[in-house]
PDB file of C-alpha atoms in Angstrom:
ATOM      1  CA  MET A   8      -3.709 -13.633 -15.222  1.00 74.00           C
ATOM      2  CA  LEU A   9      -4.908 -16.539 -12.887  1.00 86.00           C
ATOM      3  CA  LEU A  10      -5.485 -14.510  -9.040  1.00 86.00           C
ATOM      4  CA  ASN A  11      -2.752 -17.521  -7.513  1.00 80.00           C
ATOM      5  CA  GLU A  12      -0.457 -15.822 -10.167  1.00 88.00           C
ATOM      6  CA  ALA A  13      -0.538 -12.173  -8.818  1.00 85.00           C
ATOM      7  CA  ILE A  14      -0.420 -13.138  -5.716  1.00 84.00           C
ATOM      8  CA  MET A  15       2.473 -15.604  -5.440  1.00 82.00           C
ATOM      9  CA  GLY A  16       3.964 -13.316  -8.304  1.00 83.00           C
ATOM     10  CA  ARG A  17       3.657  -9.963  -6.024  1.00 87.00           C
ATOM     11  CA  HIS A  18       7.192  -9.210  -3.648  1.00 88.00           C
ATOM     12  CA  SER A  19       8.375  -5.749  -2.280  1.00 86.00           C
ATOM     13  CA  THR A  20      10.025  -3.860  -5.242  1.00 91.00           C
ATOM     14  CA  ARG A  21      13.089  -1.851  -4.137  1.00 89.00           C
ATOM     15  CA  SER A  22      14.593  -1.104  -7.975  1.00 90.00           C
ATOM     16  CA  PHE A  23      12.393   0.850 -10.590  1.00 94.00           C
ATOM     17  CA  ARG A  24      13.558   1.865 -14.317  1.00 94.00           C
ATOM     18  CA  PRO A  25      13.053   4.991 -15.099  1.00 94.00           C
ATOM     19  CA  ASP A  26      10.270   4.660 -17.138  1.00 96.00           C
ATOM     20  CA  SER A  27       7.921   6.664 -16.107  1.00 97.00           C
ATOM     21  CA  VAL A  28       3.846   4.890 -16.275  1.00 98.00           C
ATOM     22  CA  GLU A  29       1.100   6.243 -18.028  1.00 98.00           C
ATOM     23  CA  LYS A  30      -2.077   7.834 -16.416  1.00 98.00           C
ATOM     24  CA  SER A  31      -4.397   5.526 -17.544  1.00 98.00           C
ATOM     25  CA  LEU A  32      -2.384   2.328 -15.796  1.00 98.00           C
ATOM     26  CA  LEU A  33      -2.511   4.152 -12.609  1.00 99.00           C
ATOM     27  CA  LEU A  34      -6.302   4.994 -13.250  1.00 99.00           C
ATOM     28  CA  THR A  35      -6.570   1.145 -13.510  1.00 98.00           C
ATOM     29  CA  LEU A  36      -4.945   0.895 -10.459  1.00 98.00           C
ATOM     30  CA  ALA A  37      -6.606   2.887  -8.690  1.00 99.00           C
ATOM     31  CA  ASP A  38     -10.152   1.209  -9.864  1.00 98.00           C
ATOM     32  CA  ALA A  39      -8.514  -1.999  -8.881  1.00 98.00           C
ATOM     33  CA  ALA A  40      -8.233  -0.379  -5.806  1.00 98.00           C
ATOM     34  CA  GLN A  41     -11.460   0.733  -5.030  1.00 98.00           C
ATOM     35  CA  GLN A  42     -13.135  -2.328  -5.790  1.00 98.00           C
ATOM     36  CA  ALA A  43     -11.740  -4.152  -2.295  1.00 98.00           C
ATOM     37  CA  PRO A  44     -14.176  -4.216   0.738  1.00 96.00           C
ATOM     38  CA  SER A  45     -15.064  -1.695   2.393  1.00 94.00           C
ATOM     39  CA  ALA A  46     -16.173  -1.331   6.459  1.00 90.00           C
ATOM     40  CA  SER A  47     -19.540  -0.603   6.725  1.00 88.00           C
ATOM     41  CA  ASN A  48     -19.401   0.890   2.858  1.00 90.00           C
ATOM     42  CA  LEU A  49     -17.144   3.728   3.905  1.00 90.00           C
ATOM     43  CA  GLN A  50     -15.025   4.382   0.776  1.00 94.00           C
ATOM     44  CA  ALA A  51     -13.328   7.025   2.499  1.00 94.00           C
ATOM     45  CA  TRP A  52     -10.102   6.286   0.501  1.00 96.00           C
ATOM     46  CA  ARG A  53      -8.638   8.833  -1.519  1.00 98.00           C
ATOM     47  CA  PHE A  54      -5.709   8.134  -3.827  1.00 99.00           C
ATOM     48  CA  LEU A  55      -2.944  10.754  -4.586  1.00 99.00           C
ATOM     49  CA  PHE A  56      -0.383   9.667  -7.306  1.00 99.00           C
ATOM     50  CA  ILE A  57       2.785  12.140  -7.060  1.00 98.00           C
ATOM     51  CA  THR A  58       4.377  11.492 -10.374  1.00 98.00           C
ATOM     52  CA  ASP A  59       6.587  15.422 -10.759  1.00 97.00           C
ATOM     53  CA  THR A  60      10.343  14.451 -10.728  1.00 96.00           C
ATOM     54  CA  GLU A  61      10.534  17.379  -7.848  1.00 96.00           C
ATOM     55  CA  LEU A  62       7.734  16.347  -5.267  1.00 96.00           C
ATOM     56  CA  ARG A  63       9.071  12.455  -5.423  1.00 96.00           C
ATOM     57  CA  GLU A  64      12.600  13.605  -4.286  1.00 94.00           C
ATOM     58  CA  LYS A  65      11.020  15.992  -1.823  1.00 95.00           C
ATOM     59  CA  VAL A  66       9.196  13.422  -0.299  1.00 96.00           C
ATOM     60  CA  ASP A  67      11.960  10.417  -0.873  1.00 93.00           C
ATOM     61  CA  LEU A  68      13.808  13.080   1.849  1.00 92.00           C
ATOM     62  CA  PHE A  69      11.246  12.205   4.705  1.00 93.00           C
ATOM     63  CA  SER A  70      10.762   8.416   3.856  1.00 91.00           C
ATOM     64  CA  PRO A  71      13.313   6.377   5.230  1.00 85.00           C
ATOM     65  CA  GLY A  72      11.062   3.671   3.966  1.00 80.00           C
ATOM     66  CA  LEU A  73      10.944   4.748   0.223  1.00 83.00           C
ATOM     67  CA  SER A  74      13.966   3.183  -2.176  1.00 81.00           C
ATOM     68  CA  GLY A  75      14.775   2.605  -5.419  1.00 83.00           C
ATOM     69  CA  LYS A  76      14.035   6.094  -7.144  1.00 90.00           C
ATOM     70  CA  PRO A  77      10.014   4.463  -8.125  1.00 96.00           C
ATOM     71  CA  PRO A  78       8.623   7.147 -11.526  1.00 97.00           C
ATOM     72  CA  VAL A  79       5.651   6.976  -8.929  1.00 98.00           C
ATOM     73  CA  ILE A  80       4.735   7.368  -5.391  1.00 97.00           C
ATOM     74  CA  LEU A  81       0.997   6.735  -4.276  1.00 98.00           C
ATOM     75  CA  VAL A  82      -0.005   8.533  -0.691  1.00 98.00           C
ATOM     76  CA  ILE A  83      -3.270   6.646   0.178  1.00 98.00           C
ATOM     77  CA  CYS A  84      -5.038   8.720   2.272  1.00 98.00           C
ATOM     78  CA  SER A  85      -8.755   8.152   3.982  1.00 96.00           C
ATOM     79  CA  ASP A  86     -11.408  11.075   4.754  1.00 95.00           C
ATOM     80  CA  MET A  87     -11.341  11.326   8.133  1.00 92.00           C
ATOM     81  CA  HIS A  88     -15.013  13.451   7.672  1.00 90.00           C
ATOM     82  CA  LYS A  89     -16.525  11.383   5.683  1.00 89.00           C
ATOM     83  CA  ALA A  90     -15.497   8.485   8.116  1.00 87.00           C
ATOM     84  CA  ALA A  91     -16.607  10.085  11.231  1.00 85.00           C
ATOM     85  CA  ARG A  92     -19.866  11.055   9.312  1.00 84.00           C
ATOM     86  CA  LYS A  93     -20.716   7.562   7.816  1.00 78.00           C
ATOM     87  CA  GLY A  94     -19.237   5.002   9.994  1.00 74.00           C
ATOM     88  CA  GLY A  95     -18.346   6.789  13.617  1.00 72.00           C
ATOM     89  CA  LYS A  96     -15.350   6.438  16.051  1.00 75.00           C
ATOM     90  CA  ASN A  97     -14.621   2.826  15.279  1.00 75.00           C
ATOM     91  CA  SER A  98     -14.424   3.327  11.181  1.00 72.00           C
ATOM     92  CA  GLU A  99     -12.288   6.702  12.491  1.00 73.00           C
ATOM     93  CA  VAL A 100      -9.825   4.349  14.162  1.00 74.00           C
ATOM     94  CA  TYR A 101      -9.960   0.913  12.282  1.00 82.00           C
ATOM     95  CA  GLY A 102     -12.173   0.843   9.545  1.00 88.00           C
ATOM     96  CA  CYS A 103     -10.431   3.234   7.465  1.00 91.00           C
ATOM     97  CA  LEU A 104      -6.913   1.872   7.681  1.00 92.00           C
ATOM     98  CA  MET A 105      -8.382  -1.751   7.606  1.00 94.00           C
ATOM     99  CA  ASP A 106      -9.732  -0.718   4.543  1.00 96.00           C
ATOM    100  CA  ALA A 107      -6.655   1.445   2.906  1.00 96.00           C
ATOM    101  CA  SER A 108      -4.852  -2.427   3.489  1.00 97.00           C
ATOM    102  CA  MET A 109      -7.729  -4.288   1.326  1.00 97.00           C
ATOM    103  CA  ALA A 110      -7.491  -1.647  -1.151  1.00 98.00           C
ATOM    104  CA  ALA A 111      -3.547  -1.172  -1.414  1.00 98.00           C
ATOM    105  CA  GLU A 112      -3.069  -5.433  -1.182  1.00 98.00           C
ATOM    106  CA  ASN A 113      -5.753  -5.233  -5.120  1.00 97.00           C
ATOM    107  CA  LEU A 114      -3.901  -2.516  -6.065  1.00 98.00           C
ATOM    108  CA  MET A 115      -0.331  -4.861  -5.769  1.00 97.00           C
ATOM    109  CA  LEU A 116      -2.553  -7.687  -7.159  1.00 97.00           C
ATOM    110  CA  LYS A 117      -3.447  -5.472 -10.275  1.00 97.00           C
ATOM    111  CA  ALA A 118       0.394  -3.760 -10.440  1.00 97.00           C
ATOM    112  CA  VAL A 119       1.246  -7.739 -10.485  1.00 95.00           C
ATOM    113  CA  GLU A 120      -0.728  -8.343 -13.685  1.00 96.00           C
ATOM    114  CA  LEU A 121       0.228  -5.137 -15.259  1.00 97.00           C
ATOM    115  CA  GLY A 122       3.649  -5.848 -15.166  1.00 96.00           C
ATOM    116  CA  LEU A 123       4.427  -2.980 -12.584  1.00 97.00           C
ATOM    117  CA  GLY A 124       6.180  -3.510  -8.994  1.00 96.00           C
ATOM    118  CA  THR A 125       5.279  -1.843  -5.863  1.00 96.00           C
ATOM    119  CA  CYS A 126       6.546  -1.451  -2.317  1.00 95.00           C
ATOM    120  CA  ALA A 127       4.519  -0.404   0.600  1.00 95.00           C
ATOM    121  CA  ILE A 128       5.813   2.260   3.058  1.00 94.00           C
ATOM    122  CA  LYS A 129       4.878   3.031   6.652  1.00 91.00           C
ATOM    123  CA  SER A 130       8.269   4.500   7.315  1.00 92.00           C
ATOM    124  CA  TYR A 131       7.567   8.398   6.483  1.00 94.00           C
ATOM    125  CA  ASN A 132       7.513  11.957   8.506  1.00 95.00           C
ATOM    126  CA  ASP A 133       3.698  12.497   8.354  1.00 96.00           C
ATOM    127  CA  SER A 134       3.842  16.086   9.056  1.00 96.00           C
ATOM    128  CA  ALA A 135       6.444  16.632   6.246  1.00 97.00           C
ATOM    129  CA  ILE A 136       4.593  14.627   3.750  1.00 97.00           C
ATOM    130  CA  ARG A 137       1.373  16.872   4.368  1.00 97.00           C
ATOM    131  CA  LYS A 138       3.455  19.662   4.434  1.00 98.00           C
ATOM    132  CA  ILE A 139       5.220  19.629   0.925  1.00 97.00           C
ATOM    133  CA  LEU A 140       2.006  17.739  -0.860  1.00 98.00           C
ATOM    134  CA  ASN A 141      -0.638  19.962   0.781  1.00 98.00           C
ATOM    135  CA  ILE A 142      -2.584  17.558   2.107  1.00 98.00           C
ATOM    136  CA  PRO A 143      -5.504  18.910   4.211  1.00 97.00           C
ATOM    137  CA  GLU A 144      -6.027  17.893   7.860  1.00 95.00           C
ATOM    138  CA  ARG A 145      -9.002  15.747   6.942  1.00 95.00           C
ATOM    139  CA  TYR A 146      -7.174  13.135   5.239  1.00 97.00           C
ATOM    140  CA  ARG A 147      -5.460  10.906   7.288  1.00 96.00           C
ATOM    141  CA  ILE A 148      -2.169   9.284   5.311  1.00 97.00           C
ATOM    142  CA  GLU A 149      -2.194   5.881   5.899  1.00 97.00           C
ATOM    143  CA  MET A 150       0.820   4.469   3.627  1.00 96.00           C
ATOM    144  CA  LEU A 151       2.644   5.667   0.621  1.00 97.00           C
ATOM    145  CA  MET A 152       3.367   2.554  -1.821  1.00 97.00           C
ATOM    146  CA  SER A 153       6.401   2.981  -4.744  1.00 97.00           C
ATOM    147  CA  ILE A 154       5.073   2.255  -7.872  1.00 98.00           C
ATOM    148  CA  GLY A 155       7.349   1.285 -11.522  1.00 97.00           C
ATOM    149  CA  TYR A 156       8.421  -1.076 -13.473  1.00 97.00           C
ATOM    150  CA  PRO A 157      10.857  -3.475 -11.431  1.00 95.00           C
ATOM    151  CA  GLN A 158      14.595  -3.313 -12.706  1.00 92.00           C
ATOM    152  CA  GLY A 159      16.473  -6.413 -11.617  1.00 83.00           C
ATOM    153  CA  GLU A 160      14.373  -9.403  -9.787  1.00 80.00           C
ATOM    154  CA  PRO A 161      13.167  -8.424  -6.205  1.00 73.00           C
ATOM    155  CA  ARG A 162      13.807 -10.273  -2.625  1.00 78.00           C
ATOM    156  CA  CYS A 163      11.725 -12.872  -2.247  1.00 77.00           C
ATOM    157  CA  PRO A 164      11.842 -13.481   1.600  1.00 78.00           C
ATOM    158  CA  LYS A 165      11.352 -16.739   2.868  1.00 87.00           C
ATOM    159  CA  ARG A 166       7.750 -17.666   4.153  1.00 87.00           C
ATOM    160  CA  PRO A 167       7.133 -20.272   7.285  1.00 90.00           C
ATOM    161  CA  PRO A 168       5.779 -23.497   6.681  1.00 90.00           C
ATOM    162  CA  LEU A 169       1.951 -22.902   7.691  1.00 91.00           C
ATOM    163  CA  GLU A 170       2.447 -25.845  10.089  1.00 89.00           C
ATOM    164  CA  GLU A 171       3.695 -22.817  12.126  1.00 89.00           C
ATOM    165  CA  ILE A 172       0.830 -20.474  11.374  1.00 89.00           C
ATOM    166  CA  CYS A 173      -1.872 -21.912  10.703  1.00 92.00           C
ATOM    167  CA  PHE A 174      -4.199 -23.846  13.397  1.00 91.00           C
ATOM    168  CA  PHE A 175      -7.446 -25.092  13.956  1.00 92.00           C
ATOM    169  CA  ASP A 176      -9.953 -25.179  16.496  1.00 92.00           C
ATOM    170  CA  HIS A 177      -7.263 -23.711  19.010  1.00 90.00           C
ATOM    171  CA  ILE A 178      -3.976 -22.490  19.090  1.00 91.00           C
ATOM    172  CA  THR A 179      -0.876 -24.430  20.187  1.00 84.00           C
ATOM    173  CA  GLU A 180       2.618 -23.211  21.370  1.00 79.00           C
ATOM    174  CA  SER A 181       5.207 -24.691  20.014  1.00 69.00           C
ATOM    175  CA  GLU A 182       8.589 -24.388  22.354  1.00 52.00           C
ATOM    176  CA  LYS A 183      10.389 -22.578  19.931  1.00 57.00           C
ATOM    177  CA  GLU A 184       7.738 -19.478  20.124  1.00 60.00           C
ATOM    178  CA  ASN A 185       7.928 -19.806  23.483  1.00 54.00           C
ATOM    179  CA  HIS A 186      11.489 -18.736  23.378  1.00 51.00           C
ATOM    180  CA  GLU A 187      10.941 -16.059  21.052  1.00 60.00           C
TER     181      GLU A 187
END
């Protein structure tokens, strides 16, 4: 699969088949994720794959953004002790989230290649998820992600024309943007 095919084929999947995802595929996704750029080469990311049905159901109760009963819920965390030690305050505040986001995109593109669907989720109760999964305080939860085999076709929201979002040398606001 060409990169452009994966980019254009990636959509947020919100309905999943019940089929389990093999551990080897999840490790392949994690390997793709860890190839992402990392601010100050922190590599503070941690990938917690939740495959246990009971744990997934508990996490689902505290994650309004989660839908479609995915067979895997990924919790992407950052090791804040490592970030502080290696990159300082700026890395803690910005670097880890930036790194986790780039790792997540790598993972999502690899998932497309493997025939898997994903959906990044930021709507969840942090303290409840932390307690359910026994996540130590040193790890900051950056996002959740549902992973599985898509059921049906995902929604494909229309994207704005490039003329509305791309600028060269200076930003010009359209009349429409001034009234939004």
